[in-house]
Tab-separated table of C-alpha atoms in Angstrom:
chain	number	residue	atom	x	y	z
A	1	UNK	CA	9.647	42.939	-16.957
A	2	UNK	CA	12.634	40.471	-16.718
A	3	UNK	CA	11.990	39.700	-12.610
A	4	UNK	CA	13.881	36.684	-11.780
A	5	UNK	CA	12.000	33.989	-9.669
A	6	UNK	CA	12.755	30.672	-8.146
A	7	UNK	CA	11.306	28.292	-5.540
A	8	UNK	CA	13.154	26.504	-2.950
A	9	UNK	CA	11.145	23.697	-0.987
A	10	UNK	CA	12.300	21.301	1.945
A	11	UNK	CA	9.994	19.058	4.042
A	12	UNK	CA	9.937	16.014	6.432
A	13	UNK	CA	6.747	14.926	4.367
A	14	UNK	CA	8.617	12.408	2.195
A	15	UNK	CA	5.860	12.038	-0.252
A	16	UNK	CA	5.299	15.370	-1.036
A	17	UNK	CA	9.026	15.990	-1.223
A	18	UNK	CA	9.651	13.504	-3.791
A	19	UNK	CA	6.533	14.642	-5.859
A	20	UNK	CA	7.695	18.224	-5.894
A	21	UNK	CA	11.302	17.396	-6.908
A	22	UNK	CA	9.843	15.115	-9.875
A	23	UNK	CA	7.281	18.052	-10.722
A	24	UNK	CA	9.902	20.750	-10.816
A	25	UNK	CA	12.215	18.423	-13.025
A	26	UNK	CA	9.839	17.125	-15.158
A	27	UNK	CA	8.266	20.369	-15.836
A	28	UNK	CA	11.434	21.796	-17.605
A	29	UNK	CA	10.812	19.519	-20.253
A	30	UNK	CA	7.640	21.298	-21.088
A	31	UNK	CA	9.586	24.668	-21.633
A	32	UNK	CA	9.972	25.019	-25.462
A	33	UNK	CA	10.648	27.935	-27.700
A	34	UNK	CA	7.991	28.803	-30.069
A	35	UNK	CA	10.319	30.958	-32.104
A	36	UNK	CA	12.269	33.245	-29.983
A	37	UNK	CA	9.756	33.025	-27.331
A	38	UNK	CA	9.951	30.683	-24.152
A	39	UNK	CA	6.707	28.808	-23.504
A	40	UNK	CA	5.493	26.317	-21.129
A	41	UNK	CA	3.139	23.489	-22.982
A	42	UNK	CA	0.825	21.439	-21.591
A	43	UNK	CA	2.677	18.529	-21.455
A	44	UNK	CA	1.683	14.416	-21.297
A	45	UNK	CA	1.560	14.457	-25.035
A	46	UNK	CA	0.025	17.528	-25.790
A	47	UNK	CA	2.756	19.920	-27.484
A	48	UNK	CA	0.816	23.136	-27.835
A	49	UNK	CA	-0.189	26.181	-25.441
A	50	UNK	CA	-4.182	25.684	-24.999
A	51	UNK	CA	-6.205	28.591	-23.762
A	52	UNK	CA	-8.066	26.401	-21.345
A	53	UNK	CA	-4.860	25.598	-19.375
A	54	UNK	CA	-1.779	27.674	-20.346
A	55	UNK	CA	-2.349	31.053	-19.169
A	56	UNK	CA	-3.513	29.516	-15.826
A	57	UNK	CA	-0.511	27.317	-15.628
A	58	UNK	CA	1.801	30.032	-17.165
A	59	UNK	CA	0.815	32.025	-13.936
A	60	UNK	CA	1.378	29.119	-11.518
A	61	UNK	CA	4.735	28.664	-13.205
A	62	UNK	CA	5.622	32.538	-12.871
A	63	UNK	CA	6.796	31.502	-9.668
A	64	UNK	CA	9.836	29.640	-11.369
A	65	UNK	CA	10.028	31.419	-14.538
A	66	UNK	CA	8.672	34.693	-15.556
A	67	UNK	CA	9.487	34.859	-19.046
A	68	UNK	CA	7.443	31.677	-19.741
A	69	UNK	CA	4.596	32.636	-17.304
A	70	UNK	CA	4.317	36.037	-19.356
A	71	UNK	CA	4.621	34.568	-22.809
A	72	UNK	CA	1.881	32.062	-22.053
A	73	UNK	CA	-0.503	35.130	-22.032
A	74	UNK	CA	0.935	37.453	-24.383
A	75	UNK	CA	1.071	34.911	-27.270
A	76	UNK	CA	-2.903	34.831	-27.100
A	77	UNK	CA	-2.843	38.403	-27.009
A	78	UNK	CA	-0.608	39.022	-29.797
A	79	UNK	CA	-2.237	36.714	-32.086
A	80	UNK	CA	-5.875	37.839	-31.532
A	81	UNK	CA	-7.926	38.192	-34.496
A	82	UNK	CA	-8.990	41.745	-35.728
A	83	UNK	CA	-12.575	40.530	-34.742
A	84	UNK	CA	-11.834	39.715	-31.568
A	85	UNK	CA	-11.725	35.896	-31.347
A	86	UNK	CA	-8.891	34.481	-29.479
A	87	UNK	CA	-7.040	31.365	-30.413
A	88	UNK	CA	-7.941	28.178	-28.681
A	89	UNK	CA	-4.611	26.891	-28.890
A	90	UNK	CA	-1.020	28.060	-30.397
A	91	UNK	CA	1.205	25.654	-31.982
A	92	UNK	CA	4.594	25.664	-33.337
A	93	UNK	CA	4.541	24.173	-36.910
A	94	UNK	CA	7.409	24.100	-39.497
A	95	UNK	CA	9.422	26.902	-37.602
A	96	UNK	CA	6.241	29.192	-37.022
A	97	UNK	CA	3.777	30.255	-34.427
A	98	UNK	CA	0.433	28.980	-35.564
A	99	UNK	CA	-2.788	30.233	-33.777
A	100	UNK	CA	-5.506	28.004	-34.182
A	101	UNK	CA	-9.346	29.149	-34.341
A	102	UNK	CA	-10.957	25.994	-34.298
A	103	UNK	CA	-12.527	25.838	-30.881
A	104	UNK	CA	-12.673	28.208	-27.877
A	105	UNK	CA	-11.033	25.593	-25.676
A	106	UNK	CA	-11.798	27.212	-22.436
A	107	UNK	CA	-11.045	30.561	-21.041
A	108	UNK	CA	-8.772	30.527	-18.098
A	109	UNK	CA	-7.123	33.484	-18.963
A	110	UNK	CA	-8.769	36.630	-17.504
A	111	UNK	CA	-7.707	36.484	-13.816
A	112	UNK	CA	-4.494	35.137	-14.428
A	113	UNK	CA	-3.672	37.952	-17.075
A	114	UNK	CA	-4.241	40.506	-14.639
A	115	UNK	CA	-2.192	38.625	-11.862
A	116	UNK	CA	0.583	38.764	-14.267
A	117	UNK	CA	0.771	42.558	-14.408
A	118	UNK	CA	1.282	42.543	-10.725
A	119	UNK	CA	4.152	39.827	-11.119
A	120	UNK	CA	6.186	41.497	-13.834
A	121	UNK	CA	6.126	44.841	-12.026
A	122	UNK	CA	3.071	46.748	-12.972
A	123	UNK	CA	3.759	47.665	-16.868
A	124	UNK	CA	1.123	50.038	-17.662
A	125	UNK	CA	1.644	49.193	-21.637
A	126	UNK	CA	0.649	45.294	-20.511
A	127	UNK	CA	-2.365	46.220	-18.926
A	128	UNK	CA	-3.636	48.262	-21.844
A	129	UNK	CA	-3.040	45.630	-24.091
A	130	UNK	CA	-4.718	43.344	-21.706
A	131	UNK	CA	-7.667	45.801	-21.501
A	132	UNK	CA	-8.002	46.020	-25.448
A	133	UNK	CA	-7.836	42.100	-25.832
A	134	UNK	CA	-10.575	41.209	-23.065
A	135	UNK	CA	-12.652	44.469	-24.570
A	136	UNK	CA	-12.336	42.844	-28.099
A	137	UNK	CA	-13.251	39.397	-26.908
A	138	UNK	CA	-15.913	40.229	-25.012
A	139	UNK	CA	-17.410	42.223	-27.917
A	140	UNK	CA	-16.893	39.149	-30.326
A	141	UNK	CA	-18.792	36.992	-27.844
A	142	UNK	CA	-21.963	38.993	-28.200
A	143	UNK	CA	-21.470	39.376	-31.711
A	144	UNK	CA	-21.528	36.046	-32.474
A	145	UNK	CA	-22.165	33.301	-29.982
A	146	UNK	CA	-26.090	34.356	-29.265
A	147	UNK	CA	-26.982	32.907	-32.333
A	148	UNK	CA	-30.855	32.590	-31.067
A	149	UNK	CA	-30.656	36.039	-29.744
A	150	UNK	CA	-31.940	34.887	-26.284
A	151	UNK	CA	-29.265	36.671	-24.234
A	152	UNK	CA	-27.424	33.577	-23.376
A	153	UNK	CA	-23.990	33.029	-25.157
A	154	UNK	CA	-23.367	29.455	-26.746
A	155	UNK	CA	-20.976	26.662	-27.331
A	156	UNK	CA	-20.797	25.124	-30.480
A	157	UNK	CA	-18.512	22.273	-30.361
A	158	UNK	CA	-17.124	20.117	-27.615
A	159	UNK	CA	-13.652	21.959	-28.010
A	160	UNK	CA	-15.246	25.355	-27.445
A	161	UNK	CA	-15.272	24.149	-23.465
A	162	UNK	CA	-12.434	21.657	-23.895
A	163	UNK	CA	-14.954	18.806	-22.989
A	164	UNK	CA	-13.223	15.994	-24.902
A	165	UNK	CA	-15.713	13.262	-25.744
A	166	UNK	CA	-18.426	14.444	-23.434
A	167	UNK	CA	-21.419	12.547	-23.927
A	168	UNK	CA	-23.577	15.296	-22.739
A	169	UNK	CA	-22.470	16.897	-26.415
A	170	UNK	CA	-24.733	14.272	-28.248
A	171	UNK	CA	-23.374	14.731	-32.018
A	172	UNK	CA	-21.851	17.806	-31.529
A	173	UNK	CA	-18.837	18.481	-33.897
A	174	UNK	CA	-15.416	18.018	-31.802
A	175	UNK	CA	-13.964	21.560	-33.317
A	176	UNK	CA	-15.877	24.377	-35.200
A	177	UNK	CA	-14.204	27.142	-37.324
A	178	UNK	CA	-17.346	28.777	-38.756
A	179	UNK	CA	-18.490	31.721	-37.417
A	180	UNK	CA	-22.149	30.566	-37.638
A	181	UNK	CA	-23.195	27.611	-35.548
A	182	UNK	CA	-23.208	23.760	-36.857
A	183	UNK	CA	-26.997	22.874	-38.408
A	184	UNK	CA	-29.041	20.041	-37.228
A	185	UNK	CA	-27.080	18.468	-34.156
A	186	UNK	CA	-29.021	17.167	-31.324
A	187	UNK	CA	-27.635	19.903	-28.792
A	188	UNK	CA	-25.421	22.708	-30.220
A	189	UNK	CA	-25.736	25.423	-30.237
A	190	UNK	CA	-26.068	25.161	-26.559
A	191	UNK	CA	-26.843	27.977	-24.096
A	192	UNK	CA	-23.475	27.681	-21.867
A	193	UNK	CA	-22.678	28.619	-18.397
A	194	UNK	CA	-18.935	28.507	-19.293
A	195	UNK	CA	-19.258	30.837	-22.208
A	196	UNK	CA	-21.285	33.218	-20.412
A	197	UNK	CA	-18.669	32.854	-17.815
A	198	UNK	CA	-16.096	33.722	-20.387
A	199	UNK	CA	-17.946	37.190	-20.867
A	200	UNK	CA	-18.624	37.767	-16.990
A	201	UNK	CA	-14.674	37.231	-16.268
A	202	UNK	CA	-13.746	39.343	-19.181
A	203	UNK	CA	-15.856	42.290	-17.826
A	204	UNK	CA	-15.280	41.809	-14.143
A	205	UNK	CA	-11.550	42.293	-15.152
A	206	UNK	CA	-12.048	44.972	-17.130
A	207	UNK	CA	-13.901	46.563	-14.289
A	208	UNK	CA	-10.784	45.698	-12.227
A	209	UNK	CA	-8.168	47.320	-14.610
A	210	UNK	CA	-10.168	50.570	-15.085
A	211	UNK	CA	-9.936	50.905	-10.941
A	212	UNK	CA	-6.178	50.279	-11.432
A	213	UNK	CA	-6.110	52.982	-13.913
A	214	UNK	CA	-8.271	55.379	-11.633
A	215	UNK	CA	-11.233	55.568	-13.919
A	216	UNK	CA	-13.991	55.095	-11.349
A	217	UNK	CA	-16.612	55.613	-14.083
A	218	UNK	CA	-15.471	53.256	-16.568
A	219	UNK	CA	-14.880	50.316	-13.382
A	220	UNK	CA	-18.663	51.069	-12.467
A	221	UNK	CA	-19.432	50.663	-15.981
A	222	UNK	CA	-18.052	47.181	-16.611
A	223	UNK	CA	-19.016	46.090	-13.230
A	224	UNK	CA	-22.664	46.593	-13.898
A	225	UNK	CA	-22.308	44.738	-17.438
A	226	UNK	CA	-20.505	41.921	-15.695
A	227	UNK	CA	-23.299	41.805	-12.956
A	228	UNK	CA	-25.925	41.539	-15.913
A	229	UNK	CA	-24.056	38.501	-17.213
A	230	UNK	CA	-24.505	37.020	-13.983
A	231	UNK	CA	-28.154	37.966	-13.693
A	232	UNK	CA	-28.722	36.046	-16.673
A	233	UNK	CA	-26.978	32.967	-15.589
A	234	UNK	CA	-29.091	33.005	-12.591
A	235	UNK	CA	-32.123	33.518	-14.525
A	236	UNK	CA	-32.087	30.997	-17.290
A	237	UNK	CA	-29.235	28.706	-16.131
A	238	UNK	CA	-29.564	28.059	-12.645
A	239	UNK	CA	-32.279	25.877	-10.849
A	240	UNK	CA	-32.905	27.245	-7.415
A	241	UNK	CA	-34.536	23.968	-6.254
A	242	UNK	CA	-31.830	21.933	-7.526
A	243	UNK	CA	-28.927	24.187	-6.353
A	244	UNK	CA	-27.019	24.192	-9.593
A	245	UNK	CA	-26.680	25.771	-13.065
A	246	UNK	CA	-27.605	23.724	-16.061
A	247	UNK	CA	-26.859	24.364	-19.886
A	248	UNK	CA	-29.877	24.528	-22.334
A	249	UNK	CA	-29.825	22.498	-25.698
A	250	UNK	CA	-30.531	24.108	-28.971
A	251	UNK	CA	-34.382	24.050	-28.492
A	252	UNK	CA	-34.087	25.963	-25.023
A	253	UNK	CA	-34.747	22.507	-23.132
A	254	UNK	CA	-32.902	22.241	-19.743
A	255	UNK	CA	-30.264	19.612	-19.805
A	256	UNK	CA	-30.438	18.130	-16.573
A	257	UNK	CA	-27.079	16.505	-16.092
A	258	UNK	CA	-25.204	17.275	-12.817
A	259	UNK	CA	-21.875	18.609	-14.282
A	260	UNK	CA	-18.654	19.891	-12.349
A	261	UNK	CA	-18.822	22.926	-14.853
A	262	UNK	CA	-20.617	24.820	-11.984
A	263	UNK	CA	-17.098	24.611	-10.074
A	264	UNK	CA	-16.075	26.235	-13.555
A	265	UNK	CA	-18.105	28.694	-13.330
A	266	UNK	CA	-16.589	29.512	-9.747
A	267	UNK	CA	-13.348	29.843	-11.203
A	268	UNK	CA	-14.322	32.593	-13.530
A	269	UNK	CA	-16.060	34.071	-10.587
A	270	UNK	CA	-19.584	34.347	-12.362
A	271	UNK	CA	-21.806	32.510	-9.726
A	272	UNK	CA	-23.233	34.875	-6.843
A	273	UNK	CA	-22.108	33.818	-3.185
A	274	UNK	CA	-25.364	32.049	-2.726
A	275	UNK	CA	-25.224	29.891	-5.780
A	276	UNK	CA	-21.885	28.900	-5.066
A	277	UNK	CA	-22.867	28.135	-1.381
A	278	UNK	CA	-25.712	25.917	-2.500
A	279	UNK	CA	-23.601	24.011	-5.112
A	280	UNK	CA	-20.844	23.479	-2.773
A	281	UNK	CA	-23.011	22.074	0.347
A	282	UNK	CA	-25.712	20.258	-1.739
A	283	UNK	CA	-23.309	18.787	-4.996
A	284	UNK	CA	-19.794	19.605	-4.494
A	285	UNK	CA	-19.369	17.696	-0.859
A	286	UNK	CA	-21.798	15.201	-1.689
A	287	UNK	CA	-19.961	11.753	-1.860
A	288	UNK	CA	-22.792	10.562	-4.042
A	289	UNK	CA	-21.849	12.846	-6.522
A	290	UNK	CA	-18.543	14.910	-6.983
A	291	UNK	CA	-16.949	14.336	-3.227
A	292	UNK	CA	-15.863	10.703	-4.111
A	293	UNK	CA	-13.055	8.951	-2.908
A	294	UNK	CA	-11.035	10.860	-5.405
A	295	UNK	CA	-13.139	14.205	-5.499
A	296	UNK	CA	-14.140	16.376	-8.378
A	297	UNK	CA	-15.443	13.937	-11.114
A	298	UNK	CA	-16.622	15.841	-14.536
A	299	UNK	CA	-19.793	14.151	-14.116
A	300	UNK	CA	-21.600	13.449	-10.816
A	301	UNK	CA	-21.004	9.724	-10.413
A	302	UNK	CA	-24.833	9.198	-9.665
A	303	UNK	CA	-25.745	10.938	-12.969
A	304	UNK	CA	-27.077	8.670	-15.948
A	305	UNK	CA	-24.390	9.997	-18.111
A	306	UNK	CA	-21.298	9.258	-15.738
A	307	UNK	CA	-18.829	7.097	-17.552
A	308	UNK	CA	-15.460	5.564	-15.963
A	309	UNK	CA	-13.532	6.161	-19.119
A	310	UNK	CA	-9.962	5.990	-18.384
A	311	UNK	CA	-9.004	7.654	-21.679
A	312	UNK	CA	-8.912	11.626	-22.497
A	313	UNK	CA	-13.016	11.549	-21.571
A	314	UNK	CA	-14.883	14.643	-19.728
A	315	UNK	CA	-17.805	12.209	-19.227
A	316	UNK	CA	-16.676	10.801	-15.510
A	317	UNK	CA	-13.171	10.831	-14.318
A	318	UNK	CA	-11.664	12.741	-12.083
A	319	UNK	CA	-9.305	15.588	-14.041
A	320	UNK	CA	-6.108	16.950	-13.041
A	321	UNK	CA	-6.848	20.106	-14.642
A	322	UNK	CA	-10.025	20.255	-12.328
A	323	UNK	CA	-8.076	20.056	-9.331
A	324	UNK	CA	-5.906	22.891	-10.829
A	325	UNK	CA	-8.862	25.065	-11.541
A	326	UNK	CA	-10.484	24.298	-8.016
A	327	UNK	CA	-7.676	26.522	-6.319
A	328	UNK	CA	-9.242	29.666	-7.452
A	329	UNK	CA	-12.802	28.460	-7.789
A	330	UNK	CA	-12.628	27.897	-4.111
A	331	UNK	CA	-10.747	30.654	-2.786
A	332	UNK	CA	-13.125	33.163	-4.694
A	333	UNK	CA	-15.845	32.090	-2.692
A	334	UNK	CA	-13.862	31.960	0.952
A	335	UNK	CA	-13.618	27.593	1.029
A	336	UNK	CA	-9.970	28.053	1.349
A	337	UNK	CA	-10.284	25.291	3.835
A	338	UNK	CA	-11.014	22.552	1.230
A	339	UNK	CA	-7.578	22.991	-0.578
A	340	UNK	CA	-5.700	21.278	1.744
A	341	UNK	CA	-7.942	18.105	1.375
A	342	UNK	CA	-8.017	18.014	-1.953
A	343	UNK	CA	-3.970	18.775	-2.280
A	344	UNK	CA	-3.670	15.713	-0.048
A	345	UNK	CA	-5.960	13.731	-2.115
A	346	UNK	CA	-4.132	14.420	-5.147
A	347	UNK	CA	-0.574	13.736	-3.795
A	348	UNK	CA	-1.563	10.204	-2.659
A	349	UNK	CA	-3.221	9.660	-6.004
A	350	UNK	CA	-0.475	10.246	-8.024
A	351	UNK	CA	1.697	8.398	-5.030
A	352	UNK	CA	5.378	7.204	-4.916
A	353	UNK	CA	5.595	6.770	-8.917
A	354	UNK	CA	5.818	10.319	-9.274
A	355	UNK	CA	3.947	9.563	-12.785
A	356	UNK	CA	1.843	12.918	-13.706
A	357	UNK	CA	-1.313	11.836	-15.801
A	358	UNK	CA	-4.439	13.428	-16.895
A	359	UNK	CA	-7.336	11.589	-15.213
A	360	UNK	CA	-7.904	9.666	-12.163
A	361	UNK	CA	-10.504	6.784	-11.373
A	362	UNK	CA	-12.953	8.551	-8.745
A	363	UNK	CA	-13.595	5.602	-6.764
A	364	UNK	CA	-10.366	4.339	-6.404
A	365	UNK	CA	-8.024	7.306	-6.863
A	366	UNK	CA	-6.030	4.926	-9.631
A	367	UNK	CA	-4.199	7.113	-12.341
A	368	UNK	CA	-5.411	6.466	-15.679
A	369	UNK	CA	-2.103	6.021	-17.247
A	370	UNK	CA	-3.201	5.618	-21.058
A	371	UNK	CA	-3.494	8.495	-23.297
A	372	UNK	CA	-3.978	8.743	-26.759
A	373	UNK	CA	-0.418	8.998	-27.361
A	374	UNK	CA	-0.043	5.707	-25.047
A	375	UNK	CA	1.598	5.538	-21.685
A	376	UNK	CA	1.375	9.104	-20.130
A	377	UNK	CA	3.611	11.111	-18.056
A	378	UNK	CA	4.866	14.932	-17.297
A	379	UNK	CA	0.935	16.201	-17.866
A	380	UNK	CA	1.641	19.827	-17.038
A	381	UNK	CA	-2.109	20.486	-14.834
A	382	UNK	CA	-1.006	17.353	-12.815
A	383	UNK	CA	2.388	18.757	-12.081
A	384	UNK	CA	1.733	22.483	-11.715
A	385	UNK	CA	-1.330	21.352	-9.464
A	386	UNK	CA	1.227	19.644	-6.643
A	387	UNK	CA	3.371	22.428	-6.946
A	388	UNK	CA	0.649	24.888	-6.400
A	389	UNK	CA	-1.211	22.949	-3.730
A	390	UNK	CA	2.073	22.901	-1.934
A	391	UNK	CA	2.403	26.324	-2.368
A	392	UNK	CA	-0.936	27.142	-0.973
A	393	UNK	CA	-0.635	24.843	2.122
A	394	UNK	CA	3.177	25.145	3.098
A	395	UNK	CA	4.334	28.281	1.287
A	396	UNK	CA	3.195	31.361	-0.269
A	397	UNK	CA	1.337	32.724	-3.239
A	398	UNK	CA	1.532	36.225	-4.774
A	399	UNK	CA	-1.590	37.905	-5.814
A	400	UNK	CA	-2.129	41.352	-6.732
A	401	UNK	CA	-0.281	43.358	-3.972
A	402	UNK	CA	-0.812	40.860	-1.336
A	403	UNK	CA	1.066	37.700	0.116
A	404	UNK	CA	-0.900	34.460	0.996
A	405	UNK	CA	1.157	32.457	3.406
A	406	UNK	CA	-0.082	28.704	4.362
A	407	UNK	CA	1.038	27.223	7.721
A	408	UNK	CA	-0.865	23.581	6.996
A	409	UNK	CA	0.297	21.614	9.798
A	410	UNK	CA	1.738	18.039	10.509
A	411	UNK	CA	5.185	18.326	8.609
A	412	UNK	CA	8.330	20.312	9.170
A	413	UNK	CA	9.108	22.404	5.994
A	414	UNK	CA	10.900	25.343	4.459
A	415	UNK	CA	9.395	27.169	1.652
A	416	UNK	CA	11.434	30.101	-0.072
A	417	UNK	CA	10.142	32.334	-2.919
A	418	UNK	CA	12.532	34.513	-4.767
A	419	UNK	CA	10.887	37.447	-6.436
A	420	UNK	CA	13.121	39.673	-7.721
A	421	UNK	CA	15.261	41.432	-5.244
A	422	UNK	CA	13.076	40.218	-2.609
A	423	UNK	CA	13.179	36.833	-0.512
A	424	UNK	CA	10.059	35.646	1.158
A	425	UNK	CA	10.127	32.507	3.421
A	426	UNK	CA	8.018	30.316	5.588
A	427	UNK	CA	9.412	28.003	8.110
A	428	UNK	CA	6.908	25.283	9.512
A	429	UNK	CA	7.708	23.226	12.372
A	430	UNK	CA	4.616	21.382	11.699
A	431	UNK	CA	2.693	22.986	14.959
A	432	UNK	CA	3.881	26.515	14.231
A	433	UNK	CA	5.333	28.661	11.640
A	434	UNK	CA	7.926	31.822	10.960
A	435	UNK	CA	7.346	33.919	8.163
A	436	UNK	CA	10.150	36.301	6.748
A	437	UNK	CA	10.262	38.996	4.237
A	438	UNK	CA	13.923	39.796	3.250
A	439	UNK	CA	15.292	37.844	6.171
A	440	UNK	CA	12.985	39.917	8.392
A	441	UNK	CA	10.675	38.164	10.978
A	442	UNK	CA	7.144	39.562	10.129
A	443	UNK	CA	4.939	36.891	11.902
A	444	UNK	CA	4.605	33.675	14.096
A	445	UNK	CA	1.760	31.728	13.889
A	446	UNK	CA	-0.068	28.219	14.732
A	447	UNK	CA	-0.867	25.615	12.212
A	448	UNK	CA	-3.539	25.465	9.456
A	449	UNK	CA	-4.072	28.808	8.524
A	450	UNK	CA	-4.091	31.096	5.738
A	451	UNK	CA	-2.324	34.385	6.291
A	452	UNK	CA	-2.589	37.426	4.158
A	453	UNK	CA	0.017	40.300	4.138
A	454	UNK	CA	1.056	43.310	1.976
A	455	UNK	CA	4.418	43.027	0.072
A	456	UNK	CA	6.216	43.998	3.074
A	457	UNK	CA	4.705	41.699	5.759
A	458	UNK	CA	1.837	43.795	7.345
A	459	UNK	CA	-0.883	41.458	8.436
A	460	UNK	CA	-4.286	42.267	6.462
A	461	UNK	CA	-6.453	39.311	7.059
A	462	UNK	CA	-6.487	35.273	7.685
A	463	UNK	CA	-8.497	32.457	6.963
A	464	UNK	CA	-8.935	29.129	8.342
A	465	UNK	CA	-7.421	25.610	6.792
A	466	UNK	CA	-9.434	23.834	9.674
A	467	UNK	CA	-12.272	24.895	11.699
A	468	UNK	CA	-10.078	24.299	14.955
A	469	UNK	CA	-7.193	26.436	13.848
A	470	UNK	CA	-6.277	28.886	16.737
A	471	UNK	CA	-6.082	32.346	15.117
A	472	UNK	CA	-5.144	33.688	18.473
A	473	UNK	CA	-1.754	32.252	17.944
A	474	UNK	CA	-0.405	34.901	15.358
A	475	UNK	CA	2.327	37.467	16.806
A	476	UNK	CA	3.065	40.032	14.416
A	477	UNK	CA	6.803	41.677	14.482
A	478	UNK	CA	6.004	44.704	12.014
């Protein structure tokens, strides 16, 4: 499991070179020792590893440091409670690893945890641990988080979904550690697309694990259970006429707030293709809602609950964490062509100062520099997003047994990924790219494509980063 990894990137795109160099350097400061375990904390004033950010962030950073990437998953699995609940955050306090169970804090975990199985070299013990973790957590959710028995899982506090200060939560508590919901609140317990998606994602990945283990009957069992969650989301939270999901309050009333959480559900793959298509075309790409100058506000900017608050607040501003989640969300549903656009928006919003913060004004793109800790910098999701958009656009990404190569045009670049004994390299002239596996050329291709190969470089598939990209320009050498 001690596979050495590293990334090297040079480009004629001066802004991106500056951002990448700065992000690489500053991210090193977010590497910490929790006892003997190297982890990547969230940074920017957040000194813990959080379930909503750091497994996903760890998997992205595994390109550069496999040890930290793996520990960002293992620590959550190793500190799971007997009843199946996972810590929402893990701190290092007075020399001790301290799991905290006072919120869920999101769950960007299952898909990144499965990809780590491939990245570390397919360790069967790790896969068994992941299976046990997800099965126990899914059981916990259904044992505890459907307090009214309506078949829809619930959020009980703002930090369950990581929506700090969000107005849509009303008088809900920030955190909640009890195993019964708070009483006499306006909104919670809230029937939640997020918490339902936790279960969907767990079950979908359980099915994939069973398939890897060649247990087809169990794989089908978990897939059916996942689809039953998706069907409940569609029947109970989805509004076909409006083309979006809406949570319900404690009285089962629909909360008519146009929230980006639909995009989060896409990260967890819990929407059907039909639902995702409708949300993207009608809302995500609507400049009056989410496709603002700086895209992806937390609440549609024309919604009555939108607030353009510059400090940590999920009532409005565009979050770096949403940009980070959006990559997988869009790839899950075939909207890869939006990724270069979002990447470019993020690069230019951060700009030449290379100060990496949590939030951005959706109307101007101006970074919100102040946090609860004062002036903010080195916020992990912003830095990891820069590095990951660059990898998707100009470099490579490893997902299961496949390599995804980006040939975004316009700039010269050279991206090299070391993974154990292998070297993957893509050289981009700005109009044409050459790709190599262990110094052997595997293909040449035109610009603005995402090309998918196996580990050896055999062509499997391709997607367009631009509607006018020429798929005929690919020449393979294997």
